[in-house]
Short mmCIF file of C-alpha atoms in Angstrom, two decimals:
data_model
loop_
_atom_site.label_atom_id
_atom_site.label_comp_id
_atom_site.label_asym_id
_atom_site.label_seq_id
_atom_site.Cartn_x
_atom_site.Cartn_y
_atom_site.Cartn_z
CA UNK A 30 35.88 15.78 -18.13
CA UNK A 31 35.18 15.41 -14.43
CA UNK A 32 31.69 16.48 -13.47
CA UNK A 33 29.04 15.72 -10.88
CA UNK A 34 25.30 16.12 -10.56
CA UNK A 35 23.80 18.33 -7.88
CA UNK A 36 20.21 18.97 -6.89
CA UNK A 37 19.06 22.21 -5.24
CA UNK A 38 15.37 22.18 -4.32
CA UNK A 39 13.61 21.75 -7.69
CA UNK A 40 16.69 22.26 -9.89
CA UNK A 41 19.07 19.65 -11.25
CA UNK A 42 22.57 20.76 -12.23
CA UNK A 43 25.61 19.31 -13.91
CA UNK A 44 28.62 20.92 -12.20
CA UNK A 45 32.08 21.45 -13.71
CA UNK A 46 35.02 23.05 -11.94
CA UNK A 47 37.02 25.62 -13.86
CA UNK A 48 40.77 25.29 -13.83
CA UNK A 49 43.10 28.22 -13.14
CA UNK A 50 44.65 27.96 -16.61
CA UNK A 51 41.49 28.95 -18.51
CA UNK A 52 40.98 32.28 -16.75
CA UNK A 53 41.74 34.80 -19.51
CA UNK A 54 41.70 32.93 -22.82
CA UNK A 55 38.03 31.88 -22.66
CA UNK A 56 36.45 34.99 -21.16
CA UNK A 57 34.40 35.68 -24.31
CA UNK A 58 33.08 32.12 -24.40
CA UNK A 59 31.96 32.33 -20.76
CA UNK A 60 30.09 35.57 -21.40
CA UNK A 61 28.26 34.05 -24.36
CA UNK A 62 27.35 30.95 -22.39
CA UNK A 63 25.96 32.88 -19.43
CA UNK A 64 24.12 35.28 -21.73
CA UNK A 65 21.89 32.47 -23.00
CA UNK A 66 21.80 33.75 -26.57
CA UNK A 67 22.31 30.32 -28.08
CA UNK A 68 19.03 28.58 -27.31
CA UNK A 69 20.18 25.10 -28.21
CA UNK A 70 22.68 25.01 -25.33
CA UNK A 71 21.95 23.97 -21.76
CA UNK A 72 21.63 27.16 -19.63
CA UNK A 73 24.81 27.81 -17.69
CA UNK A 74 25.85 30.05 -14.80
CA UNK A 75 29.16 30.57 -12.97
CA UNK A 76 29.45 30.31 -9.18
CA UNK A 77 32.33 31.00 -6.80
CA UNK A 78 32.39 28.54 -3.91
CA UNK A 79 35.20 28.36 -1.33
CA UNK A 80 37.70 29.98 -3.65
CA UNK A 81 36.82 27.66 -6.56
CA UNK A 82 34.97 28.61 -9.73
CA UNK A 83 32.28 26.25 -10.98
CA UNK A 84 30.00 26.08 -14.01
CA UNK A 85 26.43 25.07 -13.18
CA UNK A 86 24.50 23.71 -16.15
CA UNK A 87 20.78 23.62 -15.34
CA UNK A 88 19.53 20.22 -16.51
CA UNK A 89 16.07 20.49 -14.94
CA UNK A 90 13.86 17.55 -15.89
CA UNK A 91 15.80 16.75 -19.08
CA UNK A 92 17.32 13.30 -19.49
CA UNK A 93 20.58 12.28 -21.18
CA UNK A 94 20.13 10.68 -24.58
CA UNK A 95 21.74 7.53 -23.21
CA UNK A 96 19.07 7.14 -20.51
CA UNK A 97 16.16 8.31 -22.67
CA UNK A 98 16.68 5.67 -25.36
CA UNK A 99 18.19 2.89 -23.26
CA UNK A 100 14.91 0.96 -23.33
CA UNK A 101 12.82 1.88 -26.37
CA UNK A 102 15.53 2.82 -28.83
CA UNK A 103 15.66 5.82 -31.16
CA UNK A 104 13.49 5.83 -34.28
CA UNK A 105 14.13 7.64 -37.55
CA UNK A 106 12.26 10.83 -36.71
CA UNK A 107 13.97 11.14 -33.32
CA UNK A 108 17.40 10.65 -34.89
CA UNK A 109 16.68 13.27 -37.54
CA UNK A 110 15.46 15.66 -34.87
CA UNK A 111 18.69 15.17 -32.92
CA UNK A 112 20.84 15.82 -35.99
CA UNK A 113 18.82 18.86 -37.03
CA UNK A 114 19.05 20.36 -33.53
CA UNK A 115 22.81 19.72 -33.55
CA UNK A 116 23.13 21.44 -36.94
CA UNK A 117 21.16 24.45 -35.67
CA UNK A 118 23.42 24.77 -32.60
CA UNK A 119 26.57 24.51 -34.71
CA UNK A 120 25.34 27.27 -37.02
CA UNK A 121 24.51 29.47 -34.05
CA UNK A 122 28.00 28.89 -32.62
CA UNK A 123 29.60 29.91 -35.89
CA UNK A 124 27.51 33.10 -35.98
CA UNK A 125 28.90 34.07 -32.57
CA UNK A 126 32.45 33.06 -33.57
CA UNK A 127 32.52 30.02 -31.28
CA UNK A 128 34.11 26.85 -32.59
CA UNK A 129 32.59 23.40 -32.46
CA UNK A 130 35.49 22.03 -30.42
CA UNK A 131 33.81 23.24 -27.21
CA UNK A 132 30.57 21.36 -27.91
CA UNK A 133 30.33 18.16 -25.87
CA UNK A 134 29.32 15.25 -28.12
CA UNK A 135 28.62 12.47 -25.66
CA UNK A 136 25.44 10.43 -25.18
CA UNK A 137 25.69 11.03 -21.42
CA UNK A 138 25.90 14.83 -21.82
CA UNK A 139 23.44 15.51 -24.65
CA UNK A 140 20.00 16.03 -23.12
CA UNK A 141 16.45 15.74 -24.39
CA UNK A 142 13.26 17.31 -23.10
CA UNK A 143 10.80 14.47 -22.46
CA UNK A 144 7.83 16.72 -23.12
CA UNK A 145 8.80 18.52 -26.32
CA UNK A 146 11.44 16.20 -27.79
CA UNK A 147 13.97 19.05 -28.10
CA UNK A 148 17.67 18.35 -27.65
CA UNK A 149 20.10 20.53 -25.70
CA UNK A 150 23.90 20.47 -25.79
CA UNK A 151 26.61 21.44 -23.33
CA UNK A 152 29.28 23.91 -24.38
CA UNK A 153 32.50 23.78 -22.35
CA UNK A 154 35.41 26.07 -23.37
CA UNK A 155 38.00 23.83 -21.69
CA UNK A 156 36.53 20.53 -22.93
CA UNK A 157 39.46 18.19 -23.64
CA UNK A 158 37.91 14.73 -23.64
CA UNK A 159 38.86 12.34 -26.47
CA UNK A 160 35.18 11.83 -27.34
CA UNK A 161 34.46 13.58 -30.66
CA UNK A 162 31.60 13.51 -33.13
CA UNK A 163 32.88 10.27 -34.58
CA UNK A 164 32.61 8.58 -31.19
CA UNK A 165 29.21 10.20 -30.67
CA UNK A 166 28.01 8.68 -33.95
CA UNK A 167 29.09 5.26 -32.70
CA UNK A 168 27.13 5.82 -29.49
CA UNK A 169 24.03 6.76 -31.48
CA UNK A 170 24.36 3.53 -33.44
CA UNK A 171 24.08 1.61 -30.17
CA UNK A 172 20.99 3.62 -29.15
CA UNK A 173 19.10 3.37 -32.45
CA UNK A 174 16.21 0.95 -32.71
CA UNK A 175 17.57 -1.62 -35.15
CA UNK A 176 14.02 -2.67 -35.92
CA UNK A 177 13.60 0.68 -37.69
CA UNK A 178 15.57 -0.05 -40.86
CA UNK A 179 15.69 3.57 -42.05
CA UNK A 180 16.95 4.76 -38.67
CA UNK A 181 19.63 2.06 -38.62
CA UNK A 182 20.68 2.97 -42.18
CA UNK A 183 20.97 6.66 -41.27
CA UNK A 184 23.03 5.78 -38.17
CA UNK A 185 25.41 3.63 -40.24
CA UNK A 186 25.82 6.41 -42.82
CA UNK A 187 26.51 8.87 -39.99
CA UNK A 188 29.30 6.64 -38.65
CA UNK A 189 30.75 6.17 -42.13
CA UNK A 190 30.79 9.84 -43.09
CA UNK A 191 32.03 11.10 -39.71
CA UNK A 192 34.96 8.66 -39.90
CA UNK A 193 36.20 9.99 -43.26
CA UNK A 194 39.40 12.12 -43.11
CA UNK A 195 38.82 15.85 -42.74
CA UNK A 196 35.11 15.47 -42.06
CA UNK A 197 33.48 18.62 -40.69
CA UNK A 198 30.63 18.00 -38.28
CA UNK A 199 28.15 20.55 -39.64
CA UNK A 200 28.87 19.61 -43.27
CA UNK A 201 28.41 15.90 -42.47
CA UNK A 202 25.06 16.47 -40.77
CA UNK A 203 23.77 18.69 -43.57
CA UNK A 204 24.79 16.17 -46.20
CA UNK A 205 22.90 13.40 -44.44
CA UNK A 206 19.78 15.45 -43.78
CA UNK A 207 19.64 16.82 -47.32
CA UNK A 208 18.85 13.33 -48.60
CA UNK A 209 15.38 13.42 -47.00
CA UNK A 210 12.66 15.83 -48.25
CA UNK A 211 11.46 16.72 -44.73
CA UNK A 212 14.95 17.42 -43.36
CA UNK A 213 14.93 21.08 -44.40
CA UNK A 214 11.71 21.57 -42.45
CA UNK A 215 13.31 20.11 -39.33
CA UNK A 216 16.41 22.28 -39.66
CA UNK A 217 14.42 25.45 -40.30
CA UNK A 218 12.15 24.74 -37.33
CA UNK A 219 15.16 24.08 -35.11
CA UNK A 220 16.73 27.36 -36.22
CA UNK A 221 13.52 29.24 -35.43
CA UNK A 222 13.43 27.65 -31.99
CA UNK A 223 17.06 28.59 -31.35
CA UNK A 224 16.51 32.22 -32.37
CA UNK A 225 13.11 32.94 -30.84
CA UNK A 226 13.10 30.55 -27.93
CA UNK A 227 9.52 29.49 -28.80
CA UNK A 228 8.58 25.85 -29.00
CA UNK A 229 7.78 24.61 -32.50
CA UNK A 230 5.22 21.87 -33.01
CA UNK A 231 6.35 18.77 -34.89
CA UNK A 232 3.53 16.52 -36.04
CA UNK A 233 5.91 13.63 -36.64
CA UNK A 234 6.96 13.56 -33.00
CA UNK A 235 3.52 12.85 -31.55
CA UNK A 236 4.73 9.75 -29.75
CA UNK A 237 7.51 11.76 -28.13
CA UNK A 238 5.29 14.66 -27.10
CA UNK A 239 2.54 12.61 -25.51
CA UNK A 240 1.27 14.22 -22.36
CA UNK A 241 2.34 12.05 -19.48
CA UNK A 242 1.39 14.67 -16.91
CA UNK A 243 3.69 16.71 -14.76
CA UNK A 244 5.31 15.01 -11.82
CA UNK A 245 3.62 16.10 -8.62
CA UNK A 246 6.23 17.83 -6.50
CA UNK A 247 6.30 16.70 -2.89
CA UNK A 248 7.68 18.65 0.05
CA UNK A 249 10.59 17.28 2.03
CA UNK A 250 8.27 16.76 5.02
CA UNK A 251 6.60 13.50 4.15
CA UNK A 252 3.50 12.31 5.97
CA UNK A 253 3.69 8.63 6.75
CA UNK A 254 0.66 6.64 5.55
CA UNK A 255 -1.88 5.46 8.06
CA UNK A 256 -3.05 1.90 8.41
CA UNK A 257 -6.02 2.69 6.19
CA UNK A 258 -3.89 2.83 3.07
CA UNK A 259 -1.67 5.20 1.16
CA UNK A 260 -2.65 8.85 1.56
CA UNK A 261 0.15 10.49 -0.41
CA UNK A 262 -1.52 11.14 -3.75
CA UNK A 263 -5.04 9.79 -3.29
CA UNK A 264 -5.27 8.55 -6.90
CA UNK A 265 -6.43 5.07 -5.98
CA UNK A 266 -8.71 6.49 -3.30
CA UNK A 267 -10.43 8.76 -5.81
CA UNK A 268 -11.02 5.84 -8.15
CA UNK A 269 -12.44 3.77 -5.32
CA UNK A 270 -14.68 6.67 -4.25
CA UNK A 271 -15.89 7.01 -7.84
CA UNK A 272 -16.67 3.31 -7.89
CA UNK A 273 -18.70 3.60 -4.68
CA UNK A 274 -20.60 6.58 -6.12
CA UNK A 275 -21.39 4.63 -9.29
CA UNK A 276 -22.70 1.72 -7.24
CA UNK A 277 -24.95 3.99 -5.21
CA UNK A 278 -26.38 5.64 -8.33
CA UNK A 279 -27.19 2.25 -9.84
CA UNK A 280 -28.95 1.16 -6.64
CA UNK A 281 -30.95 4.39 -6.71
CA UNK A 282 -31.95 3.76 -10.31
CA UNK A 283 -33.12 0.26 -9.42
CA UNK A 284 -35.40 1.74 -6.73
CA UNK A 285 -36.82 4.23 -9.24
CA UNK A 286 -37.62 1.43 -11.71
CA UNK A 287 -39.27 -0.55 -8.90
CA UNK A 288 -41.42 2.49 -8.17
CA UNK A 289 -42.43 2.64 -11.85
CA UNK A 290 -43.46 -1.05 -11.76
CA UNK A 291 -45.49 -0.45 -8.57
CA UNK A 292 -47.23 2.53 -10.19
CA UNK A 293 -48.16 0.50 -13.28
CA UNK A 294 -49.62 -2.28 -11.12
CA UNK A 295 -51.67 0.26 -9.13
CA UNK A 296 -53.08 1.75 -12.33
CA UNK A 297 -53.98 -1.68 -13.76
CA UNK A 298 -55.78 -2.70 -10.56
CA UNK A 299 -57.81 0.49 -10.07
CA UNK A 300 -58.62 1.66 -13.58
CA UNK A 301 -60.18 0.12 -16.69
CA UNK A 302 -57.68 0.33 -19.56
CA UNK A 303 -58.16 0.04 -23.29
CA UNK A 304 -56.39 -2.65 -25.27
CA UNK A 305 -53.63 -0.26 -26.36
CA UNK A 306 -53.13 1.12 -22.84
CA UNK A 307 -53.03 -2.40 -21.45
CA UNK A 308 -50.26 -3.45 -23.88
CA UNK A 309 -48.30 -0.25 -23.19
CA UNK A 310 -48.46 -0.78 -19.42
CA UNK A 311 -47.25 -4.37 -19.76
CA UNK A 312 -44.33 -3.22 -21.95
CA UNK A 313 -43.36 -0.48 -19.46
CA UNK A 314 -43.44 -2.99 -16.59
CA UNK A 315 -41.24 -5.50 -18.42
CA UNK A 316 -38.65 -2.88 -19.40
CA UNK A 317 -38.61 -1.47 -15.86
CA UNK A 318 -38.24 -4.92 -14.30
CA UNK A 319 -35.29 -5.90 -16.53
CA UNK A 320 -33.53 -2.54 -16.23
CA UNK A 321 -34.08 -2.35 -12.48
CA UNK A 322 -32.73 -5.86 -11.95
CA UNK A 323 -29.60 -5.09 -13.98
CA UNK A 324 -29.04 -1.83 -12.07
CA UNK A 325 -29.52 -3.57 -8.73
CA UNK A 326 -27.02 -6.35 -9.51
CA UNK A 327 -24.45 -3.92 -10.94
CA UNK A 328 -24.83 -1.60 -7.98
CA UNK A 329 -24.27 -4.37 -5.48
CA UNK A 330 -21.21 -5.58 -7.38
CA UNK A 331 -19.58 -2.15 -7.70
CA UNK A 332 -20.43 -0.97 -4.21
CA UNK A 333 -19.81 -4.23 -2.41
CA UNK A 334 -17.46 -7.15 -2.82
CA UNK A 335 -16.00 -6.43 -6.27
CA UNK A 336 -13.90 -3.40 -5.42
CA UNK A 337 -10.74 -5.45 -5.88
CA UNK A 338 -11.37 -5.44 -9.62
CA UNK A 339 -10.78 -1.71 -9.78
CA UNK A 340 -7.52 -2.09 -7.90
CA UNK A 341 -6.38 -4.82 -10.25
CA UNK A 342 -7.05 -2.49 -13.16
CA UNK A 343 -4.95 0.21 -11.49
CA UNK A 344 -2.10 -2.27 -11.13
CA UNK A 345 -2.34 -3.24 -14.77
CA UNK A 346 -1.99 0.41 -15.67
CA UNK A 347 1.13 0.47 -13.52
CA UNK A 348 2.56 -2.35 -15.61
CA UNK A 349 1.88 -5.28 -13.27
CA UNK A 350 0.36 -8.49 -14.53
CA UNK A 351 -2.36 -9.62 -12.14
CA UNK A 352 -4.14 -12.94 -12.35
CA UNK A 353 -7.86 -13.19 -11.58
CA UNK A 354 -7.12 -15.33 -8.54
CA UNK A 355 -4.77 -12.81 -6.91
CA UNK A 356 -5.54 -11.90 -3.31
CA UNK A 357 -4.22 -9.25 -0.99
CA UNK A 358 -1.76 -11.38 0.86
CA UNK A 359 1.39 -13.28 0.09
CA UNK A 360 -0.20 -16.48 1.45
CA UNK A 361 -1.53 -17.06 -2.03
CA UNK A 362 2.03 -17.81 -3.14
CA UNK A 363 1.72 -21.18 -1.32
CA UNK A 364 -0.43 -23.93 -2.69
CA UNK A 365 -1.73 -26.84 -0.67
CA UNK A 366 1.13 -29.21 -0.21
CA UNK A 367 3.94 -26.77 -1.08
CA UNK A 368 7.14 -26.78 0.94
CA UNK A 369 8.65 -24.04 3.03
CA UNK A 370 12.34 -24.52 3.92
CA UNK A 371 12.02 -28.16 2.74
CA UNK A 372 9.02 -28.70 5.10
CA UNK A 373 5.59 -29.42 3.57
CA UNK A 374 3.03 -26.69 4.27
CA UNK A 375 -0.75 -27.06 4.20
CA UNK A 376 -2.87 -23.91 3.99
CA UNK A 377 -6.26 -24.16 5.63
CA UNK A 378 -9.12 -21.72 5.90
CA UNK A 379 -11.02 -19.57 3.42
CA UNK A 380 -9.42 -16.86 1.31
CA UNK A 381 -12.60 -14.94 0.52
CA UNK A 382 -12.71 -11.21 1.15
CA UNK A 383 -15.20 -11.53 3.99
CA UNK A 384 -12.95 -13.61 6.17
CA UNK A 385 -9.68 -12.38 4.69
CA UNK A 386 -6.84 -12.95 7.09
CA UNK A 387 -8.41 -16.00 8.72
CA UNK A 388 -5.74 -18.29 7.33
CA UNK A 389 -3.83 -20.90 9.22
CA UNK A 390 -0.83 -22.91 8.12
CA UNK A 391 0.09 -26.30 9.51
CA UNK A 392 3.65 -27.52 9.14
CA UNK A 393 3.76 -31.28 8.75
CA UNK A 394 6.76 -32.84 10.43
CA UNK A 395 8.41 -35.30 8.05
CA UNK A 396 11.17 -36.64 10.26
CA UNK A 397 11.33 -37.41 13.96
CA UNK A 398 15.01 -36.62 14.37
CA UNK A 399 16.30 -33.12 15.06
CA UNK A 400 19.25 -32.56 12.73
CA UNK A 401 21.59 -29.56 12.74
CA UNK A 402 20.29 -26.23 11.50
CA UNK A 403 21.40 -25.40 7.97
CA UNK A 404 23.10 -22.02 7.61
CA UNK A 405 21.62 -19.96 4.79
CA UNK A 406 23.86 -18.74 2.01
CA UNK A 407 23.48 -14.97 2.34
CA UNK A 408 25.22 -14.21 -0.93
CA UNK A 409 22.87 -16.47 -2.84
CA UNK A 410 19.93 -15.06 -0.93
CA UNK A 411 20.80 -11.49 -1.91
CA UNK A 412 20.51 -12.38 -5.59
CA UNK A 413 16.80 -13.08 -5.17
CA UNK A 414 15.82 -9.67 -3.77
CA UNK A 415 12.37 -8.45 -4.83
CA UNK A 416 10.74 -5.06 -4.26
CA UNK A 417 7.28 -5.04 -2.62
CA UNK A 418 5.29 -1.83 -2.28
CA UNK A 419 4.11 -1.02 1.22
CA UNK A 420 1.75 1.96 1.07
CA UNK A 421 -0.39 1.34 -2.01
CA UNK A 422 -3.92 -0.05 -2.00
CA UNK A 423 -2.65 -3.01 -3.96
CA UNK A 424 0.80 -4.53 -3.47
CA UNK A 425 3.08 -3.95 -6.45
CA UNK A 426 5.85 -6.49 -6.93
CA UNK A 427 8.98 -5.64 -8.91
CA UNK A 428 11.23 -8.58 -9.68
CA UNK A 429 14.92 -7.97 -10.21
CA UNK A 430 15.75 -11.03 -12.28
CA UNK A 431 16.66 -8.99 -15.38
CA UNK A 432 18.98 -6.04 -14.85
CA UNK A 433 19.47 -3.19 -15.58
CA UNK A 434 15.87 -2.19 -14.85
CA UNK A 435 14.62 1.37 -15.37
CA UNK A 436 11.52 2.49 -13.42
CA UNK A 437 9.25 5.45 -14.19
CA UNK A 438 5.81 6.37 -15.47
CA UNK A 439 6.65 7.06 -19.16
CA UNK A 440 5.61 3.95 -21.01
CA UNK A 441 8.01 2.97 -23.78
CA UNK A 442 10.99 4.63 -22.11
CA UNK A 443 11.22 2.46 -18.98
CA UNK A 444 11.31 -1.26 -18.26
CA UNK A 445 8.72 -1.05 -15.48
CA UNK A 446 5.91 1.48 -15.44
CA UNK A 447 4.96 2.84 -12.01
CA UNK A 448 1.89 5.00 -12.55
CA UNK A 449 2.01 7.25 -9.50
CA UNK A 450 1.83 11.08 -9.82
CA UNK A 451 4.87 11.54 -7.55
CA UNK A 452 7.05 9.31 -9.73
CA UNK A 453 9.03 10.96 -12.56
CA UNK A 454 8.77 9.84 -16.16
CA UNK A 455 12.23 8.27 -15.95
CA UNK A 456 12.80 7.98 -12.20
CA UNK A 457 15.56 5.52 -11.25
CA UNK A 458 17.51 2.49 -12.41
CA UNK A 459 18.44 -0.77 -10.70
CA UNK A 460 21.60 -2.50 -11.90
CA UNK A 461 24.38 -4.90 -10.98
CA UNK A 462 27.68 -3.30 -9.97
CA UNK A 463 30.65 -5.53 -9.07
CA UNK A 464 28.27 -8.43 -8.51
CA UNK A 465 26.11 -6.41 -6.10
CA UNK A 466 22.66 -4.89 -6.52
CA UNK A 467 22.71 -1.09 -6.84
CA UNK A 468 20.16 1.69 -7.36
CA UNK A 469 20.73 5.02 -9.11
CA UNK A 470 18.41 8.03 -9.16
CA UNK A 471 18.07 9.55 -12.65
CA UNK A 472 17.48 13.16 -11.63
CA UNK A 473 13.88 12.59 -10.54
CA UNK A 474 11.74 15.48 -9.31
CA UNK A 475 10.84 14.03 -5.90
CA UNK A 476 14.00 11.99 -5.50
CA UNK A 477 14.86 8.42 -4.56
CA UNK A 478 15.47 7.53 -0.91
CA UNK A 479 17.39 4.60 0.56
CA UNK A 480 16.55 3.93 4.22
CA UNK A 481 15.33 7.52 4.58
CA UNK A 482 18.43 9.12 3.02
CA UNK A 483 17.97 10.98 -0.26
CA UNK A 484 20.29 9.74 -3.01
CA UNK A 485 22.38 12.07 -5.12
CA UNK A 486 21.39 12.12 -8.81
CA UNK A 487 23.12 9.46 -10.94
CA UNK A 488 25.12 8.09 -8.02
CA UNK A 489 25.19 4.32 -7.50
CA UNK A 490 24.22 3.03 -4.06
CA UNK A 491 24.23 -0.63 -3.03
CA UNK A 492 21.06 -2.19 -1.66
CA UNK A 493 20.18 -5.53 -0.12
CA UNK A 494 17.54 -7.47 1.72
CA UNK A 495 15.85 -5.48 4.47
CA UNK A 496 16.46 -2.06 2.90
CA UNK A 497 13.66 0.44 2.34
CA UNK A 498 13.45 2.33 -0.95
CA UNK A 499 11.18 5.29 -1.62
CA UNK A 500 10.50 6.46 -5.18
CA UNK A 501 8.65 9.74 -4.90
CA UNK A 502 6.00 8.79 -2.36
CA UNK A 503 5.86 5.04 -3.04
CA UNK A 504 7.61 2.90 -0.44
CA UNK A 505 9.21 -0.43 -1.30
CA UNK A 506 10.68 -3.14 0.92
CA UNK A 507 13.58 -5.28 -0.30
CA UNK A 508 12.93 -8.90 0.62
#
């Protein structure tokens, strides 16, 4: 089945071209598909473009099962939910006199809603691919988390029963689900969802329905960041502003406690106090002195030279490991006495925040002769490409030593978490293709850009050193 992905403003589509041979025989199926009566199917519409007839399946923000569980794996409850949703769709198809042969069972074309955990299927009247439910069961076995023994056992049983001669898909699924006491509840809930179109709450899918926040949609006109830092989303700026406000409040409190101490001293010097009043005044002064000193020190730390701590915390939330000695520059990668291009390097100067940037490097000359320049191996150099963020308050480094690498903000479903509001939950993937480094957008809301050009969804594009990659509003340099 030849298909392509297409994005139109905020909508993602899977596009299939209709052949001239299926004009009359499948008219009823096309009407049922466009009518949207079967809620478990991906919404479909027909378009006539340049004399050709195309089916547009609206994917939206849904992700293929293959991409959704490529990192974390599928647990028992998620596998049962998939099978129960498939059973509900098959029953709906039979009610409308549509056979199961048009249902596409392929891990790349079965989609899941990242917010609700619901599964949607594609129905294609002229589907003629060799992939059947038996092959789909084998694909699910590869996606299941083998650490979940019950999920692995269910996947093995699914492969075994679907491979038996004369196996009917709906009967096989019902037989497997009937072995678990909660399966009937899943099936009934899926049927209700298919009939009413309302979302049904599943307590057992709490980890799947965690609120990761909607991706902030960005207009095509993108404002370049100024030298003062990244202005796209302002998340880090808000945190820094909150930190400044907290420091100011603590300094204000320290002044108030100092005023209390001064008032107590004035009273003790100008009035005659009883024994009880004298003890109470001493206690109030001690408490005010200690509390005021703590507030003063904390206020100076938060408002002044410790703001980098907040940025390190933001980076940890984005999935980056930061050491306490990290600084804002790549000069910290060199230690005293390290070598650059086989020449010893000595870093001099202070790396404190006050005189940040006042760093000098002296290159010690080891030999007096001037030998021929060594030509760099570009192919070997391209294997060591690393992504460095450009417009964030704190540089984020993404190493590409282990590929494929999926990037997004949904923890547990991606290899590298990038916690920016403009980044989708499963945004893009970096992989090796024919020995070269490639990037592929996974139908993200704000798109992935390579050197300013927006990439088509799920299309591989080669990248190398010197390229610029934008994920949502976050810019990365390849070097």
